[in-house]
Coordinates of C-alpha atoms and ligand atoms in Angstrom, one line a residue:
M6 CA 0.0 0.0 0.0
I7 CA 1.3 3.5 -0.9
E8 CA 1.5 5.6 2.2
N9 CA 0.0 9.1 2.7
K10 CA 2.3 12.1 2.3
D11 CA 3.9 12.8 5.6
N12 CA 3.8 16.5 6.5
N13 CA 1.6 19.4 6.6
L14 CA 3.9 21.9 4.9
K15 CA 2.6 20.8 1.5
F16 CA -0.8 21.6 0.0
S17 CA -2.1 20.1 -3.3
L18 CA -5.4 20.8 -5.0
T19 CA -7.1 20.2 -8.3
T20 CA -9.6 21.9 -10.6
P21 CA -11.8 19.5 -12.7
L22 CA -10.1 18.5 -16.0
Y23 CA -12.2 20.4 -18.5
Y24 CA -13.7 18.8 -21.6
V25 CA -12.2 20.1 -24.7
N26 CA -15.4 20.1 -26.8
D27 CA -15.2 23.8 -26.7
K28 CA -13.0 26.7 -25.5
P29 CA -13.3 27.5 -21.8
H30 CA -16.5 29.0 -20.4
I31 CA -17.0 31.1 -17.4
G32 CA -17.8 28.0 -15.2
S33 CA -14.3 26.7 -15.9
A34 CA -12.8 30.1 -15.2
Y35 CA -14.7 30.3 -11.9
T36 CA -13.4 27.1 -10.4
T37 CA -9.9 27.8 -11.7
I38 CA -9.9 31.3 -10.1
A39 CA -11.0 29.8 -6.8
A40 CA -8.3 27.2 -7.0
D41 CA -5.7 29.8 -7.7
V42 CA -6.8 31.9 -4.8
I43 CA -6.5 29.0 -2.4
A44 CA -3.1 28.1 -3.9
R45 CA -1.8 31.6 -3.5
F46 CA -3.0 31.9 0.0
K47 CA -1.2 28.8 1.0
K48 CA 2.0 30.0 -0.8
L49 CA 1.7 33.3 1.0
Q50 CA 1.8 31.3 4.2
G51 CA 4.9 29.6 3.1
L52 CA 3.6 26.2 2.2
E53 CA 4.8 24.2 -0.8
V54 CA 1.8 24.1 -3.2
L55 CA 0.8 22.0 -6.2
L56 CA -2.1 23.3 -8.2
I57 CA -3.3 20.8 -10.8
T58 CA -5.5 21.6 -13.7
G59 CA -5.9 20.3 -17.2
T60 CA -8.1 18.9 -19.9
D61 CA -10.3 15.8 -20.3
E62 CA -9.9 14.8 -23.9
H63 CA -11.4 11.4 -24.6
G64 CA -14.9 10.1 -25.1
Q65 CA -17.8 10.3 -27.4
K66 CA -18.4 14.0 -26.9
I67 CA -15.0 15.0 -28.0
Q68 CA -14.9 12.4 -30.8
R69 CA -18.2 13.8 -32.2
T70 CA -17.1 17.4 -31.9
A71 CA -13.9 16.6 -33.9
E72 CA -16.0 14.7 -36.5
S73 CA -18.4 17.6 -36.8
K74 CA -15.5 19.8 -37.6
N75 CA -14.0 17.2 -39.9
I76 CA -10.7 17.1 -38.1
D77 CA -8.6 14.6 -36.4
P78 CA -9.6 14.3 -32.7
Q79 CA -6.0 14.8 -31.5
L80 CA -5.6 17.9 -33.6
H81 CA -8.9 19.2 -32.2
C82 CA -7.8 18.5 -28.6
D83 CA -4.4 20.2 -29.2
R84 CA -6.1 23.3 -30.5
T85 CA -8.7 23.5 -27.8
A86 CA -6.3 22.6 -24.9
S87 CA -4.2 25.7 -25.8
T88 CA -7.3 27.9 -25.4
F89 CA -7.4 26.8 -21.7
T90 CA -3.7 27.6 -21.1
D91 CA -4.2 31.0 -22.9
L92 CA -7.1 31.9 -20.5
W93 CA -5.2 30.8 -17.4
Q94 CA -2.4 33.1 -18.4
K95 CA -4.8 36.0 -19.0
L96 CA -6.4 35.4 -15.6
N97 CA -3.0 35.2 -13.9
I98 CA -3.5 31.6 -12.8
Q99 CA -0.4 30.1 -11.3
Y100 CA -1.0 26.4 -12.1
D101 CA 1.8 23.9 -11.5
R102 CA 0.6 21.0 -13.6
F103 CA -1.5 21.0 -16.8
I104 CA -2.5 17.4 -17.4
R105 CA -4.0 16.3 -20.8
T106 CA -5.6 12.9 -20.6
T107 CA -4.4 12.1 -24.1
A108 CA -0.8 12.1 -22.8
T109 CA 1.1 8.8 -23.2
N110 CA 2.2 8.7 -19.6
H111 CA -1.4 8.9 -18.6
E112 CA -2.2 5.8 -20.6
K113 CA 0.4 3.9 -18.6
I114 CA -1.1 5.1 -15.3
V115 CA -4.7 4.3 -16.3
K116 CA -3.7 0.8 -17.4
E117 CA -1.8 0.0 -14.3
F118 CA -4.7 1.2 -12.2
F119 CA -7.1 -0.8 -14.2
A120 CA -5.0 -3.9 -13.6
R121 CA -5.0 -3.3 -9.9
V122 CA -8.8 -3.1 -9.8
Q123 CA -9.1 -6.1 -12.0
A124 CA -6.8 -8.1 -9.7
K125 CA -9.3 -7.4 -6.9
Q126 CA -12.0 -9.0 -9.1
D127 CA -13.8 -5.7 -9.2
I128 CA -14.3 -5.6 -13.0
Y129 CA -16.7 -7.9 -14.9
L130 CA -18.4 -8.0 -18.3
D131 CA -22.2 -7.6 -18.4
R132 CA -25.0 -6.1 -20.4
Q133 CA -25.7 -2.4 -20.1
Q134 CA -29.0 -1.1 -21.1
G135 CA -30.0 2.5 -20.5
W136 CA -30.2 6.1 -21.5
Y137 CA -26.9 7.8 -22.1
C138 CA -26.3 11.6 -22.1
V139 CA -23.3 12.2 -24.3
S140 CA -22.9 15.8 -22.9
C141 CA -22.7 14.4 -19.4
E142 CA -20.9 11.3 -20.6
E143 CA -23.1 9.4 -18.2
F144 CA -25.9 6.8 -18.1
K145 CA -29.0 8.4 -16.6
E146 CA -31.8 7.0 -14.5
E147 CA -35.3 7.6 -15.8
R148 CA -35.9 10.1 -13.0
E149 CA -32.9 12.2 -14.3
L150 CA -34.6 12.7 -17.7
N151 CA -37.7 14.6 -18.7
E152 CA -40.6 12.8 -20.4
D153 CA -39.0 13.3 -23.8
K154 CA -35.7 11.7 -22.6
F155 CA -33.7 14.9 -22.4
C156 CA -31.2 15.1 -19.6
L157 CA -32.2 17.7 -17.0
I158 CA -28.7 19.3 -17.2
H159 CA -28.5 19.4 -21.0
T160 CA -32.0 20.2 -22.0
N161 CA -31.2 20.6 -25.6
K162 CA -29.6 17.1 -26.1
K163 CA -31.7 14.0 -26.1
A164 CA -30.3 11.0 -24.2
E165 CA -29.5 8.0 -26.4
W166 CA -30.7 4.5 -25.8
R167 CA -27.9 2.0 -25.4
D168 CA -28.0 -1.8 -25.2
E169 CA -24.4 -3.2 -25.2
E170 CA -21.9 -5.3 -23.5
N171 CA -19.8 -3.3 -21.1
Y172 CA -17.2 -3.9 -18.4
F173 CA -18.6 -2.9 -15.0
F174 CA -16.9 -1.7 -11.8
R175 CA -18.2 -3.4 -8.7
L176 CA -19.3 -0.2 -6.9
S177 CA -21.9 -2.0 -4.9
K178 CA -19.2 -3.9 -3.0
Y179 CA -18.0 -0.6 -1.5
Q180 CA -21.3 0.5 -0.1
Q181 CA -20.4 0.0 3.5
Q182 CA -16.8 1.4 3.1
I183 CA -18.1 4.5 1.5
E184 CA -20.7 5.1 4.2
D185 CA -18.0 4.5 6.8
L186 CA -15.8 7.0 5.1
Y187 CA -18.4 9.8 5.3
A188 CA -19.2 8.9 8.9
K189 CA -15.6 9.0 10.0
N190 CA -14.7 12.1 8.0
P191 CA -17.5 14.5 8.3
N192 CA -15.6 17.1 6.3
F193 CA -14.8 14.8 3.3
I194 CA -17.6 16.3 1.3
Q195 CA -18.3 20.0 1.5
P196 CA -20.3 22.2 1.8
E197 CA -22.8 20.6 4.2
T198 CA -25.8 20.8 1.9
R199 CA -24.0 18.9 -0.9
R200 CA -22.8 16.4 1.6
N201 CA -26.3 15.6 2.5
E202 CA -27.3 15.2 -1.1
V203 CA -24.5 12.6 -1.6
L204 CA -25.3 10.8 1.6
N205 CA -28.9 10.4 0.6
F206 CA -27.9 9.1 -2.8
V207 CA -25.6 6.6 -1.3
K208 CA -28.2 5.4 1.2
S209 CA -30.5 4.6 -1.6
G210 CA -28.0 1.9 -2.6
L211 CA -25.0 2.0 -4.9
K212 CA -25.1 0.2 -8.2
D213 CA -22.2 -1.1 -10.3
F214 CA -21.4 1.2 -13.2
S215 CA -20.0 0.5 -16.6
I216 CA -16.4 1.5 -17.2
S217 CA -16.1 0.7 -20.9
R218 CA -17.7 1.7 -24.2
V219 CA -18.0 -0.2 -27.4
N220 CA -18.1 1.5 -30.9
L221 CA -15.9 4.3 -29.6
E222 CA -12.4 4.7 -30.8
W223 CA -11.4 7.8 -29.0
G224 CA -10.1 6.5 -25.7
F225 CA -7.6 4.0 -24.3
G226 CA -8.4 0.4 -25.2
I227 CA -9.3 -2.1 -22.4
P228 CA -6.2 -4.2 -21.9
E229 CA -6.8 -7.6 -23.5
D230 CA -10.1 -6.5 -25.1
P231 CA -9.5 -3.7 -27.6
T232 CA -13.1 -3.8 -28.8
H233 CA -13.8 -1.7 -25.8
T234 CA -12.4 1.7 -24.8
I235 CA -12.1 2.8 -21.1
Y236 CA -15.0 5.0 -20.0
V237 CA -14.0 8.6 -20.2
W238 CA -14.7 9.3 -16.5
F239 CA -12.6 6.3 -15.3
D240 CA -9.8 7.7 -17.4
A241 CA -10.3 11.3 -16.5
L242 CA -10.3 10.9 -12.7
L243 CA -6.9 9.2 -12.9
G244 CA -5.6 12.4 -14.6
Y245 CA -5.3 13.8 -11.1
V246 CA -2.7 11.1 -10.4
T247 CA -0.8 11.3 -13.7
A248 CA -0.5 15.0 -13.1
L249 CA 1.6 14.3 -10.1
L250 CA 4.4 12.8 -12.1
E251 CA 7.6 14.9 -12.6
P252 CA 8.2 15.3 -16.3
E253 CA 11.1 12.8 -16.5
Q254 CA 9.7 10.3 -14.1
E255 CA 8.9 6.8 -15.2
P256 CA 5.1 6.7 -15.4
N257 CA 3.9 4.3 -12.7
L258 CA 1.6 4.7 -9.8
E259 CA 4.3 4.4 -7.2
N260 CA 6.2 7.4 -8.7
A261 CA 3.1 9.4 -9.2
L262 CA 1.8 9.0 -5.7
S263 CA 5.1 9.4 -3.8
K264 CA 5.2 13.1 -3.2
W265 CA 1.8 14.8 -3.4
W266 CA -0.8 12.2 -3.0
P267 CA -3.4 12.3 -1.5
V268 CA -4.4 15.8 -2.6
N269 CA -5.9 18.1 0.0
V270 CA -8.9 19.1 -2.0
H271 CA -10.6 18.5 -5.3
L272 CA -12.7 21.5 -6.3
V273 CA -15.6 20.5 -8.5
G274 CA -19.0 21.8 -9.7
K275 CA -22.1 20.3 -8.1
D276 CA -23.0 18.4 -11.3
I277 CA -19.9 16.3 -11.1
L278 CA -19.8 15.8 -7.3
R279 CA -21.1 12.3 -7.4
F280 CA -18.2 11.1 -9.6
H281 CA -15.7 12.6 -7.1
A282 CA -17.4 11.9 -3.8
I283 CA -18.6 8.3 -4.6
Y284 CA -17.1 6.7 -7.7
W285 CA -13.5 8.1 -7.2
P286 CA -13.1 7.0 -3.6
A287 CA -14.5 3.6 -4.4
M288 CA -12.1 3.2 -7.3
L289 CA -9.2 4.2 -5.0
M290 CA -10.4 1.8 -2.3
S291 CA -10.5 -1.0 -4.8
A292 CA -6.9 -0.1 -5.9
E293 CA -5.9 0.1 -2.2
L294 CA -4.7 3.7 -2.5
P295 CA -5.2 6.5 -0.1
L296 CA -8.2 8.8 -0.6
P297 CA -8.2 12.6 -1.1
E298 CA -8.8 14.6 2.0
K299 CA -11.7 16.7 0.8
I300 CA -14.1 17.2 -2.1
F301 CA -15.7 20.6 -2.4
G302 CA -18.7 21.0 -4.6
H303 CA -19.3 24.6 -5.7
G304 CA -22.5 26.1 -7.1
F305 CA -23.5 27.1 -10.6
L306 CA -23.3 30.5 -12.2
T307 CA -26.3 32.0 -13.9
K308 CA -26.5 35.1 -16.1
D309 CA -29.1 37.7 -15.3
G310 CA -30.8 35.1 -13.2
Q311 CA -31.1 32.5 -16.0
K312 CA -29.3 29.2 -16.6
M313 CA -26.4 29.9 -19.0
G314 CA -26.2 28.0 -22.3
K315 CA -25.4 28.2 -25.9
S316 CA -29.0 27.5 -26.9
L317 CA -30.1 30.5 -24.8
G318 CA -27.3 32.6 -26.3
N319 CA -26.5 34.0 -22.9
T320 CA -23.0 32.6 -22.2
I321 CA -20.3 34.9 -20.8
D322 CA -17.0 34.8 -22.6
P323 CA -14.3 34.9 -20.0
F324 CA -11.7 36.1 -22.6
D325 CA -13.9 39.1 -23.5
L326 CA -14.6 39.8 -19.8
V327 CA -10.8 39.9 -18.9
D328 CA -10.0 42.0 -22.0
R329 CA -12.6 44.6 -21.1
Y330 CA -12.2 44.7 -17.3
S331 CA -8.8 43.1 -16.3
A332 CA -7.9 39.9 -14.6
D333 CA -8.1 41.3 -11.1
A334 CA -11.6 42.7 -11.7
V335 CA -12.9 39.4 -12.9
R336 CA -11.2 37.5 -10.1
Y337 CA -12.5 39.9 -7.5
Y338 CA -16.1 39.9 -8.6
F339 CA -16.6 36.1 -8.7
I340 CA -14.7 35.5 -5.5
K341 CA -16.2 38.3 -3.4
E342 CA -19.7 38.2 -4.8
I343 CA -20.6 34.5 -4.5
E344 CA -20.4 32.4 -1.4
F345 CA -18.3 29.5 -2.5
G346 CA -20.6 26.5 -2.6
R347 CA -23.8 28.4 -3.5
D348 CA -25.1 29.3 -6.9
G349 CA -24.3 32.8 -8.0
D350 CA -25.4 35.3 -10.7
F351 CA -23.5 37.4 -13.1
R352 CA -25.2 40.7 -14.1
E353 CA -23.0 43.2 -15.8
T354 CA -24.5 46.2 -14.0
R355 CA -23.9 44.5 -10.7
F356 CA -20.4 43.6 -11.7
I357 CA -19.6 47.2 -12.5
N358 CA -21.2 48.5 -9.4
V359 CA -19.4 46.1 -7.1
L360 CA -16.0 46.9 -8.7
N361 CA -16.5 50.6 -8.7
A362 CA -17.8 50.6 -5.1
D363 CA -15.1 48.4 -3.6
L364 CA -12.0 48.7 -5.7
A365 CA -12.3 52.2 -7.3
N366 CA -14.0 54.1 -4.5
D367 CA -13.5 52.4 -1.1
L368 CA -10.0 51.1 -1.7
G369 CA -8.6 53.2 -4.6
N370 CA -9.8 56.5 -3.2
L371 CA -8.6 55.6 0.3
L372 CA -5.1 55.0 -1.0
N373 CA -5.1 58.1 -3.1
R374 CA -6.3 60.5 -0.5
T375 CA -4.0 59.0 2.1
L376 CA -0.9 59.2 0.0
G377 CA -1.8 62.7 -1.0
M378 CA -2.0 63.7 2.7
I379 CA 1.3 62.0 3.5
K380 CA 3.0 63.9 0.7
K381 CA 1.5 67.2 2.1
Y382 CA 1.8 66.7 5.8
C383 CA 4.7 64.3 6.2
Q384 CA 7.2 65.3 3.5
G385 CA 6.4 62.3 1.3
S386 CA 7.6 59.6 3.7
L387 CA 5.5 57.4 5.9
P388 CA 5.0 58.9 9.4
K389 CA 7.9 58.6 11.8
M390 CA 6.2 56.3 14.2
T391 CA 5.4 52.7 14.9
A392 CA 2.3 50.7 15.7
A393 CA 3.2 50.7 19.4
E394 CA 2.7 54.4 19.5
V395 CA -0.9 54.2 18.2
P396 CA -3.3 54.3 21.1
Q397 CA -5.0 51.0 22.0
D398 CA -8.5 52.5 21.4
N399 CA -7.7 53.5 17.8
P400 CA -10.6 51.9 15.9
L401 CA -8.3 50.8 13.0
K402 CA -5.9 49.1 15.4
T403 CA -8.8 47.3 17.1
I404 CA -10.3 46.0 13.8
G405 CA -6.8 45.4 12.2
S406 CA -5.5 43.4 15.2
E407 CA -8.0 40.6 14.5
L408 CA -8.1 40.8 10.8
G409 CA -5.2 38.5 9.9
D410 CA -6.6 35.6 11.8
R411 CA -10.1 36.2 10.7
A412 CA -9.1 36.4 7.0
A413 CA -7.0 33.2 7.4
A414 CA -9.9 31.3 8.9
A415 CA -12.1 32.5 6.0
Y416 CA -9.6 31.4 3.4
D417 CA -9.1 28.0 5.1
N418 CA -12.9 27.5 5.1
L419 CA -13.0 28.5 1.4
R420 CA -15.3 31.4 2.4
F421 CA -13.5 33.9 0.2
D422 CA -16.5 36.2 0.4
L423 CA -16.1 36.4 4.1
A424 CA -12.3 37.2 3.7
C425 CA -13.3 40.1 1.4
E426 CA -16.0 41.3 3.8
A427 CA -13.6 41.3 6.7
V428 CA -10.9 43.2 4.8
F429 CA -13.4 45.7 3.4
A430 CA -14.8 46.4 6.9
L431 CA -11.3 47.7 7.7
I432 CA -11.1 49.7 4.5
R433 CA -14.5 51.3 5.2
A434 CA -13.6 52.0 8.8
S435 CA -10.4 53.7 7.5
N436 CA -12.3 56.1 5.2
K437 CA -14.6 56.9 8.1
F438 CA -11.7 57.4 10.4
I439 CA -10.2 60.0 8.1
D440 CA -13.5 61.8 7.7
D441 CA -14.1 61.8 11.5
S442 CA -10.6 62.9 12.5
A443 CA -10.1 65.4 9.6
P444 CA -6.3 65.4 9.4
W445 CA -6.4 68.6 7.3
S446 CA -7.8 70.6 10.3
L447 CA -5.5 68.8 12.7
Y448 CA -2.6 70.0 10.5
K449 CA -3.9 73.5 10.5
Q450 CA -4.0 73.3 14.3
K451 CA -0.3 72.2 14.2
K452 CA -1.2 68.9 15.8
Q453 CA 1.5 67.0 13.9
T454 CA 1.5 63.9 16.2
E455 CA -2.2 63.5 15.8
V456 CA -1.9 63.9 12.0
E457 CA 0.8 61.3 11.8
T458 CA -1.2 58.9 14.1
V459 CA -4.2 59.1 11.7
L460 CA -2.1 58.7 8.6
Y461 CA 0.0 55.9 10.1
S462 CA -3.0 53.9 11.2
V463 CA -4.8 54.4 7.8
S464 CA -1.7 53.5 5.7
E465 CA -1.1 50.4 7.8
S466 CA -4.7 49.4 7.3
I467 CA -4.3 49.8 3.6
R468 CA -1.1 47.8 3.6
L469 CA -2.7 44.9 5.6
S470 CA -5.8 44.9 3.4
A471 CA -3.6 44.7 0.3
Y472 CA -1.6 41.9 1.8
L473 CA -4.7 39.9 2.7
L474 CA -6.4 40.5 -0.6
S475 CA -3.3 39.6 -2.6
P476 CA -4.4 36.0 -3.4
I477 CA -7.5 37.5 -5.1
V478 CA -6.2 40.6 -6.7
P479 CA -2.4 40.1 -6.9
D480 CA -1.7 42.9 -9.4
L481 CA -3.7 45.5 -7.4
S482 CA -1.9 44.4 -4.2
N483 CA 1.4 44.8 -5.9
D484 CA 0.5 48.3 -6.9
I485 CA -0.4 49.2 -3.4
Y486 CA 2.6 47.7 -1.9
Q487 CA 4.9 49.4 -4.4
Q488 CA 3.3 52.8 -3.7
L489 CA 3.8 52.3 0.0
G490 CA 7.5 51.7 -0.7
F491 CA 7.7 47.9 -0.3
G492 CA 9.5 45.6 -2.8
I493 CA 7.3 42.5 -2.4
D494 CA 5.9 40.9 -5.6
F495 CA 2.7 39.0 -5.0
N496 CA 3.1 37.1 -8.3
D497 CA 6.5 35.7 -7.2
F498 CA 6.7 33.3 -4.3
T499 CA 10.2 32.1 -5.0
K500 CA 12.0 35.0 -3.3
G501 CA 12.6 35.2 0.4
D502 CA 11.0 33.2 3.2
C503 CA 7.3 33.5 2.6
A504 CA 6.5 32.0 6.0
S505 CA 8.3 34.6 8.0
V506 CA 7.0 37.4 5.8
Y507 CA 3.5 36.1 6.5
Q508 CA 4.1 36.1 10.2
Q509 CA 4.8 39.8 10.1
H510 CA 2.8 41.1 7.2
S511 CA -0.5 39.4 8.0
Q512 CA -0.7 41.3 11.3
W513 CA -1.6 44.9 11.9
G514 CA 1.4 47.0 12.9
K515 CA 4.0 46.1 10.3
L516 CA 4.5 49.4 8.6
P517 CA 8.0 50.7 9.0
A518 CA 8.5 54.3 10.3
N519 CA 9.6 56.9 7.8
Q520 CA 9.7 54.5 4.8
N521 CA 10.0 56.3 1.4
L522 CA 6.9 56.1 -0.7
G523 CA 6.9 54.7 -4.3
K524 CA 5.5 56.5 -7.2
S525 CA 1.7 57.0 -6.8
K526 CA -0.9 56.2 -9.4
P527 CA -4.6 55.3 -9.4
I528 CA -4.9 51.5 -8.7
F529 CA -8.3 51.0 -10.3
S530 CA -10.1 53.2 -12.8
R531 CA -13.8 53.6 -12.5
L532 CA -15.6 51.3 -15.0
E533 CA -18.4 52.5 -17.3
L534 CA -21.4 50.5 -18.2
P535 CA -21.2 49.6 -22.0
E536 CA -23.8 51.6 -23.9
E537 CA -25.7 48.5 -25.1
I538 CA -26.5 47.6 -21.5
T539 CA -29.4 49.9 -20.5
E540 CA -30.2 48.6 -17.0
Ligands
LIG641 N1 -14.5 16.6 -17.8 C1 -15.4 16.7 -16.7 C2 -14.6 16.7 -15.4 C3 -13.6 15.6 -15.2 S1 -12.7 15.8 -13.8 C4 -11.8 14.4 -13.7 C5 -16.3 17.9 -16.8 N2 -15.8 18.9 -17.6 S2 -16.7 20.2 -17.9 O1 -15.8 21.0 -18.8 O2 -18.0 19.8 -18.5 O3 -17.0 20.9 -16.6 C6 -16.0 21.4 -15.8 C7 -16.5 22.1 -14.6 O4 -17.3 23.3 -15.0 C8 -17.5 21.3 -13.7 O5 -17.0 21.4 -12.4 C9 -18.8 22.0 -13.9 O6 -19.5 22.0 -12.7 C10 -18.4 23.4 -14.2 N3 -19.4 24.2 -14.7 C11 -20.1 24.0 -15.9 N4 -21.0 25.0 -16.1 C12 -21.0 25.8 -15.0 C13 -21.6 27.0 -14.6 N5 -22.6 27.5 -15.3 N6 -21.3 27.5 -13.4 C14 -20.2 27.0 -12.6 N7 -19.6 26.0 -13.0 C15 -20.0 25.3 -14.1 O7 -17.3 17.9 -16.2

């Protein structure tokens, strides 16, 4: 048995491996942004992190897409996979591994795993009859289809009747072990509501599922029976394992699982939670391999309150959104606006209002007015004082002292919305503090110490906010840090000792006395609503 990784200084996580039937949509961008935020927060804390993403390239859906375009499936996959890496670059995603399931090292891993499961007598040949949704790549129960046999998720694609010989995986054998897993690890499936959905499904009794397809070329052949190809989901889930191989490593399970397995969290959308929370652990149990620590099922995005889809013509193009509004804007909106785990809506007016209110007004103006006053009242350098000289009852010191721990807890619980809320409470309190204490009149009254105390506590609050928001808006945080005279680059975790920087910078009171300011410039320009949107 391959043992679990042995320390808690490492953190590994995955996004789903996206189908390459089309270029990435906003749903893929959403999960990947969230994964990047988690990865960056862990790196900020000094952990060694591995973020895995990639593409799921086999199966009927991809084969048919390539056929419809009259091109070779591999060529189609190559072209589409690169649109994903392009988007991740645009969105400033720092992934460590990009696994493509058509890679040759992946075939070796899938076949070795298949053999392990087969050796446990968990694979057998039988007749499969049922309705298959090609878009989900899944057999559906009658209750998961409408009366015209359309799948409830893909309402524009009719499920297809299949009656064929398939190899099956003995999922039913793992009923008790799966139930025990959930009972012993209450956090295995998150959030709570989704956990309950899975528990109910499992309680109703697990059925064996087919893991091969006939009449389908685009996949890995079943060892010893090439008339079948391995079911795309069986193949794809193992992509998480192949991704762990170092580029030059011999592709076998032992190598793949030696450093990073088991991963700390698989992030998935709610529609594919069952595969990750039931099928995947059962497959690993069969192969006698350790299980991932946690599966988190996030919600779905809608547009203007409606389900998004090509047939409705209301999809959001993530490339276009980033081009028009910047990576940080897109990252911030989805992370701040939607409680991770729940469904969320995208409405362009709301998007613009949120960004203008938070980033342009509350944070951007705060920085601007504060730096302006420092230039005027403190000869352009940060006040000559330290946090110890700020009175205990200073409201920003009070809020700021708890903020680092509060934000860390929110990030750890994947409640990024709460992390943003906590930081913006400090930012709003800072604006209010300036208004209430009116440093301009204190200056006129020649109360220099009071002026400096206000400006110190506000600048320090801006610094702390920028630090704690950096996993979400790294470019913006860089601009703020640079203007406050620091040399930290939130896009580069390779320099210095991140853990000790975190110790200091995540707490209120770090700002050094009399530090020279950098060149100031607006950090976020107000956004205008495009003319065609009237609301
Ligand atoms: N290829 C499988 C995953 C295999 S993982 C080993 C797959 N791919 S997918 O491209 O169809 O979907 C990828 C992810 O996008 C899923 O987590 C899915 O939930 C998510 N989303 C698809 N539409 C979405 C929204 N409208 N909103 C949020 N996420 C959505 O499934």
